[in-house]
């Protein structure tokens, strides 16, 4: 690695952007890169474990919930891979650079790294709200929900991807039309401009409202399913297989989804408040420290992603164990039934043989 003391040596060909990015990478940003690389790497490993467990176990949940969860995992993969490549690029350059301007990012590269997180910031709250909406549908339409198709959910998924992608492309398009930022390679990368700052602020407000609304919906679903469970258990007049199956599925799913959404409803506003405070006191920081603090503010979100994937793994293990127990009970009942009928057949044969004498 190049000696850090080179910062004080004369750099005739380096402009301020080159010095800023080098100062950030070898200064306060240095631990951020390694901590977040570790977290994101563990997230990807956990996702691989999740996919492996899912492929090996049959999970008895509705296709609508499966579709939404799969799209959420795809979001995690996209977000984690983008940030890993972003940090790895700098980590490799820290070993190989010969001049501070080697750290500059070409204009075409900046949207590739900073665009997907904008997509994630809209799509993730939307998908979790869609999951809550599906759970509400399955609660109120429990008697016939199992017979309903996936058409409405597929439409919702397409709408979420379209809106999120459109939001990302608008932010990128407005930023790239600002010559003050995209006229030359960037040192400390950004796609925030005066033209798109208000849109990003409105996007943050809407996503925060959606996150809080999702948590409230989850609480409502959790309470409703507990009441339905008590009602069906005490009711002796009517038994509906689809209703009871859906109540059990909702209860199992909400044991995982409810804490995830509640924790995100706490972490996401904290993250946004931290970013707002950092931006408000921007003049008190150096440019390197400002960027470092903004990256530090992302750490709770990455940690939440890891915990979420681990809870999904726990959900699969729990569902798999329940399915295995059900199958074991079914096999046992079937074997007991065969044994009982075999015993009755033997008794009948003995009685028939005795009557012939």
PDB file of N, CA and C in Angstrom, residues 301-351:
ATOM      1  N   UNK A 301     -28.961  -0.135   8.602  1.00  0.00           N
ATOM      2  CA  UNK A 301     -29.770  -0.734   7.534  1.00  0.00           C
ATOM      3  C   UNK A 301     -29.172  -2.061   7.084  1.00  0.00           C
ATOM      4  N   UNK A 302     -27.838  -2.120   6.950  1.00  0.00           N
ATOM      5  CA  UNK A 302     -27.186  -3.372   6.557  1.00  0.00           C
ATOM      6  C   UNK A 302     -27.357  -4.427   7.650  1.00  0.00           C
ATOM      7  N   UNK A 303     -27.265  -3.989   8.907  1.00  0.00           N
ATOM      8  CA  UNK A 303     -27.448  -4.912  10.026  1.00  0.00           C
ATOM      9  C   UNK A 303     -28.875  -5.449  10.051  1.00  0.00           C
ATOM     10  N   UNK A 304     -29.833  -4.595   9.756  1.00  0.00           N
ATOM     11  CA  UNK A 304     -31.237  -5.029   9.694  1.00  0.00           C
ATOM     12  C   UNK A 304     -31.440  -6.037   8.569  1.00  0.00           C
ATOM     13  N   UNK A 305     -30.779  -5.829   7.431  1.00  0.00           N
ATOM     14  CA  UNK A 305     -30.873  -6.786   6.318  1.00  0.00           C
ATOM     15  C   UNK A 305     -30.376  -8.159   6.748  1.00  0.00           C
ATOM     16  N   UNK A 306     -29.255  -8.178   7.474  1.00  0.00           N
ATOM     17  CA  UNK A 306     -28.698  -9.451   7.946  1.00  0.00           C
ATOM     18  C   UNK A 306     -29.659 -10.144   8.904  1.00  0.00           C
ATOM     19  N   UNK A 307     -30.188  -9.401   9.864  1.00  0.00           N
ATOM     20  CA  UNK A 307     -31.124  -9.984  10.835  1.00  0.00           C
ATOM     21  C   UNK A 307     -32.377 -10.501  10.130  1.00  0.00           C
ATOM     22  N   UNK A 308     -32.850  -9.767   9.126  1.00  0.00           N
ATOM     23  CA  UNK A 308     -34.043 -10.178   8.371  1.00  0.00           C
ATOM     24  C   UNK A 308     -33.825 -11.508   7.667  1.00  0.00           C
ATOM     25  N   UNK A 309     -32.683 -11.655   6.989  1.00  0.00           N
ATOM     26  CA  UNK A 309     -32.392 -12.908   6.281  1.00  0.00           C
ATOM     27  C   UNK A 309     -32.275 -14.057   7.276  1.00  0.00           C
ATOM     28  N   UNK A 310     -31.645 -13.810   8.430  1.00  0.00           N
ATOM     29  CA  UNK A 310     -31.529 -14.852   9.456  1.00  0.00           C
ATOM     30  C   UNK A 310     -32.906 -15.251   9.986  1.00  0.00           C
ATOM     31  N   UNK A 311     -33.810 -14.292  10.121  1.00  0.00           N
ATOM     32  CA  UNK A 311     -35.176 -14.613  10.556  1.00  0.00           C
ATOM     33  C   UNK A 311     -35.930 -15.398   9.489  1.00  0.00           C
ATOM     34  N   UNK A 312     -35.676 -15.098   8.215  1.00  0.00           N
ATOM     35  CA  UNK A 312     -36.276 -15.886   7.133  1.00  0.00           C
ATOM     36  C   UNK A 312     -35.792 -17.337   7.200  1.00  0.00           C
ATOM     37  N   UNK A 313     -34.503 -17.519   7.487  1.00  0.00           N
ATOM     38  CA  UNK A 313     -33.958 -18.877   7.634  1.00  0.00           C
ATOM     39  C   UNK A 313     -34.647 -19.587   8.795  1.00  0.00           C
ATOM     40  N   UNK A 314     -34.828 -18.867   9.897  1.00  0.00           N
ATOM     41  CA  UNK A 314     -35.517 -19.441  11.052  1.00  0.00           C
ATOM     42  C   UNK A 314     -36.955 -19.807  10.696  1.00  0.00           C
ATOM     43  N   UNK A 315     -37.603 -18.963   9.906  1.00  0.00           N
ATOM     44  CA  UNK A 315     -38.978 -19.228   9.476  1.00  0.00           C
ATOM     45  C   UNK A 315     -39.042 -20.506   8.641  1.00  0.00           C
ATOM     46  N   UNK A 316     -38.075 -20.679   7.731  1.00  0.00           N
ATOM     47  CA  UNK A 316     -38.036 -21.890   6.899  1.00  0.00           C
ATOM     48  C   UNK A 316     -37.815 -23.118   7.770  1.00  0.00           C
ATOM     49  N   UNK A 317     -36.879 -23.030   8.724  1.00  0.00           N
ATOM     50  CA  UNK A 317     -36.621 -24.161   9.623  1.00  0.00           C
ATOM     51  C   UNK A 317     -37.865 -24.498  10.439  1.00  0.00           C
ATOM     52  N   UNK A 318     -38.526 -23.469  10.940  1.00  0.00           N
ATOM     53  CA  UNK A 318     -39.733 -23.676  11.746  1.00  0.00           C
ATOM     54  C   UNK A 318     -40.845 -24.296  10.905  1.00  0.00           C
ATOM     55  N   UNK A 319     -41.065 -23.754   9.705  1.00  0.00           N
ATOM     56  CA  UNK A 319     -42.108 -24.286   8.819  1.00  0.00           C
ATOM     57  C   UNK A 319     -41.792 -25.712   8.397  1.00  0.00           C
ATOM     58  N   UNK A 320     -40.506 -25.978   8.143  1.00  0.00           N
ATOM     59  CA  UNK A 320     -40.090 -27.323   7.747  1.00  0.00           C
ATOM     60  C   UNK A 320     -40.334 -28.326   8.869  1.00  0.00           C
ATOM     61  N   UNK A 321     -40.024 -27.923  10.106  1.00  0.00           N
ATOM     62  CA  UNK A 321     -40.243 -28.817  11.247  1.00  0.00           C
ATOM     63  C   UNK A 321     -41.730 -29.092  11.455  1.00  0.00           C
ATOM     64  N   UNK A 322     -42.559 -28.047  11.278  1.00  0.00           N
ATOM     65  CA  UNK A 322     -44.015 -28.231  11.411  1.00  0.00           C
ATOM     66  C   UNK A 322     -44.528 -29.186  10.340  1.00  0.00           C
ATOM     67  N   UNK A 323     -44.037 -29.013   9.093  1.00  0.00           N
ATOM     68  CA  UNK A 323     -44.446 -29.890   7.990  1.00  0.00           C
ATOM     69  C   UNK A 323     -44.017 -31.327   8.256  1.00  0.00           C
ATOM     70  N   UNK A 324     -42.792 -31.506   8.772  1.00  0.00           N
ATOM     71  CA  UNK A 324     -42.298 -32.851   9.076  1.00  0.00           C
ATOM     72  C   UNK A 324     -43.138 -33.510  10.158  1.00  0.00           C
ATOM     73  N   UNK A 325     -43.500 -32.727  11.191  1.00  0.00           N
ATOM     74  CA  UNK A 325     -44.335 -33.288  12.259  1.00  0.00           C
ATOM     75  C   UNK A 325     -45.708 -33.687  11.733  1.00  0.00           C
ATOM     76  N   UNK A 326     -46.277 -32.839  10.860  1.00  0.00           N
ATOM     77  CA  UNK A 326     -47.582 -33.165  10.268  1.00  0.00           C
ATOM     78  C   UNK A 326     -47.496 -34.430   9.432  1.00  0.00           C
ATOM     79  N   UNK A 327     -46.447 -34.525   8.622  1.00  0.00           N
ATOM     80  CA  UNK A 327     -46.275 -35.718   7.785  1.00  0.00           C
ATOM     81  C   UNK A 327     -46.062 -36.958   8.640  1.00  0.00           C
ATOM     82  N   UNK A 328     -45.322 -36.780   9.763  1.00  0.00           N
ATOM     83  CA  UNK A 328     -45.094 -37.913  10.671  1.00  0.00           C
ATOM     84  C   UNK A 328     -46.408 -38.383  11.280  1.00  0.00           C
ATOM     85  N   UNK A 329     -47.242 -37.424  11.712  1.00  0.00           N
ATOM     86  CA  UNK A 329     -48.542 -37.773  12.296  1.00  0.00           C
ATOM     87  C   UNK A 329     -49.426 -38.453  11.256  1.00  0.00           C
ATOM     88  N   UNK A 330     -49.408 -37.937  10.005  1.00  0.00           N
ATOM     89  CA  UNK A 330     -50.203 -38.545   8.933  1.00  0.00           C
ATOM     90  C   UNK A 330     -49.760 -39.981   8.673  1.00  0.00           C
ATOM     91  N   UNK A 331     -48.426 -40.180   8.594  1.00  0.00           N
ATOM     92  CA  UNK A 331     -47.917 -41.542   8.359  1.00  0.00           C
ATOM     93  C   UNK A 331     -48.278 -42.469   9.511  1.00  0.00           C
ATOM     94  N   UNK A 332     -48.168 -41.940  10.723  1.00  0.00           N
ATOM     95  CA  UNK A 332     -48.484 -42.754  11.894  1.00  0.00           C
ATOM     96  C   UNK A 332     -49.958 -43.145  11.907  1.00  0.00           C
ATOM     97  N   UNK A 333     -50.833 -42.174  11.607  1.00  0.00           N
ATOM     98  CA  UNK A 333     -52.266 -42.468  11.557  1.00  0.00           C
ATOM     99  C   UNK A 333     -52.588 -43.466  10.454  1.00  0.00           C
ATOM    100  N   UNK A 334     -51.893 -43.316   9.314  1.00  0.00           N
ATOM    101  CA  UNK A 334     -52.114 -44.231   8.198  1.00  0.00           C
ATOM    102  C   UNK A 334     -51.679 -45.642   8.565  1.00  0.00           C
ATOM    103  N   UNK A 335     -50.511 -45.739   9.229  1.00  0.00           N
ATOM    104  CA  UNK A 335     -50.015 -47.054   9.644  1.00  0.00           C
ATOM    105  C   UNK A 335     -50.928 -47.671  10.694  1.00  0.00           C
ATOM    106  N   UNK A 336     -51.399 -46.841  11.640  1.00  0.00           N
ATOM    107  CA  UNK A 336     -52.319 -47.349  12.663  1.00  0.00           C
ATOM    108  C   UNK A 336     -53.632 -47.806  12.030  1.00  0.00           C
ATOM    109  N   UNK A 337     -54.088 -47.057  11.014  1.00  0.00           N
ATOM    110  CA  UNK A 337     -55.306 -47.444  10.307  1.00  0.00           C
ATOM    111  C   UNK A 337     -55.137 -48.778   9.604  1.00  0.00           C
ATOM    112  N   UNK A 338     -53.986 -48.958   8.927  1.00  0.00           N
ATOM    113  CA  UNK A 338     -53.718 -50.228   8.244  1.00  0.00           C
ATOM    114  C   UNK A 338     -53.670 -51.377   9.239  1.00  0.00           C
ATOM    115  N   UNK A 339     -53.000 -51.133  10.379  1.00  0.00           N
ATOM    116  CA  UNK A 339     -52.894 -52.176  11.408  1.00  0.00           C
ATOM    117  C   UNK A 339     -54.269 -52.538  11.957  1.00  0.00           C
ATOM    118  N   UNK A 340     -55.097 -51.511  12.189  1.00  0.00           N
ATOM    119  CA  UNK A 340     -56.428 -51.749  12.736  1.00  0.00           C
ATOM    120  C   UNK A 340     -57.296 -52.541  11.758  1.00  0.00           C
ATOM    121  N   UNK A 341     -57.286 -52.149  10.471  1.00  0.00           N
ATOM    122  CA  UNK A 341     -58.093 -52.859   9.478  1.00  0.00           C
ATOM    123  C   UNK A 341     -57.572 -54.276   9.252  1.00  0.00           C
ATOM    124  N   UNK A 342     -56.246 -54.439   9.373  1.00  0.00           N
ATOM    125  CA  UNK A 342     -55.679 -55.785   9.248  1.00  0.00           C
ATOM    126  C   UNK A 342     -56.153 -56.659  10.400  1.00  0.00           C
ATOM    127  N   UNK A 343     -56.202 -56.057  11.606  1.00  0.00           N
ATOM    128  CA  UNK A 343     -56.680 -56.787  12.773  1.00  0.00           C
ATOM    129  C   UNK A 343     -58.153 -57.172  12.600  1.00  0.00           C
ATOM    130  N   UNK A 344     -58.966 -56.220  12.101  1.00  0.00           N
ATOM    131  CA  UNK A 344     -60.384 -56.510  11.879  1.00  0.00           C
ATOM    132  C   UNK A 344     -60.571 -57.602  10.841  1.00  0.00           C
ATOM    133  N   UNK A 345     -59.713 -57.562   9.793  1.00  0.00           N
ATOM    134  CA  UNK A 345     -59.799 -58.578   8.742  1.00  0.00           C
ATOM    135  C   UNK A 345     -59.468 -59.958   9.296  1.00  0.00           C
ATOM    136  N   UNK A 346     -58.434 -60.019  10.154  1.00  0.00           N
ATOM    137  CA  UNK A 346     -58.070 -61.301  10.765  1.00  0.00           C
ATOM    138  C   UNK A 346     -59.196 -61.810  11.655  1.00  0.00           C
ATOM    139  N   UNK A 347     -59.807 -60.918  12.435  1.00  0.00           N
ATOM    140  CA  UNK A 347     -60.924 -61.303  13.293  1.00  0.00           C
ATOM    141  C   UNK A 347     -62.105 -61.821  12.470  1.00  0.00           C
ATOM    142  N   UNK A 348     -62.369 -61.152  11.337  1.00  0.00           N
ATOM    143  CA  UNK A 348     -63.463 -61.561  10.464  1.00  0.00           C
ATOM    144  C   UNK A 348     -63.191 -62.932   9.861  1.00  0.00           C
ATOM    145  N   UNK A 349     -61.935 -63.142   9.426  1.00  0.00           N
ATOM    146  CA  UNK A 349     -61.568 -64.436   8.850  1.00  0.00           C
ATOM    147  C   UNK A 349     -61.703 -65.548   9.874  1.00  0.00           C
ATOM    148  N   UNK A 350     -61.297 -65.273  11.123  1.00  0.00           N
ATOM    149  CA  UNK A 350     -61.416 -66.285  12.172  1.00  0.00           C
ATOM    150  C   UNK A 350     -62.887 -66.606  12.450  1.00  0.00           C
ATOM    151  N   UNK A 351     -63.697 -65.538  12.469  1.00  0.00           N
ATOM    152  CA  UNK A 351     -65.120 -65.736  12.732  1.00  0.00           C
ATOM    153  C   UNK A 351     -65.773 -66.528  11.608  1.00  0.00           C
TER     154      UNK A 351
END
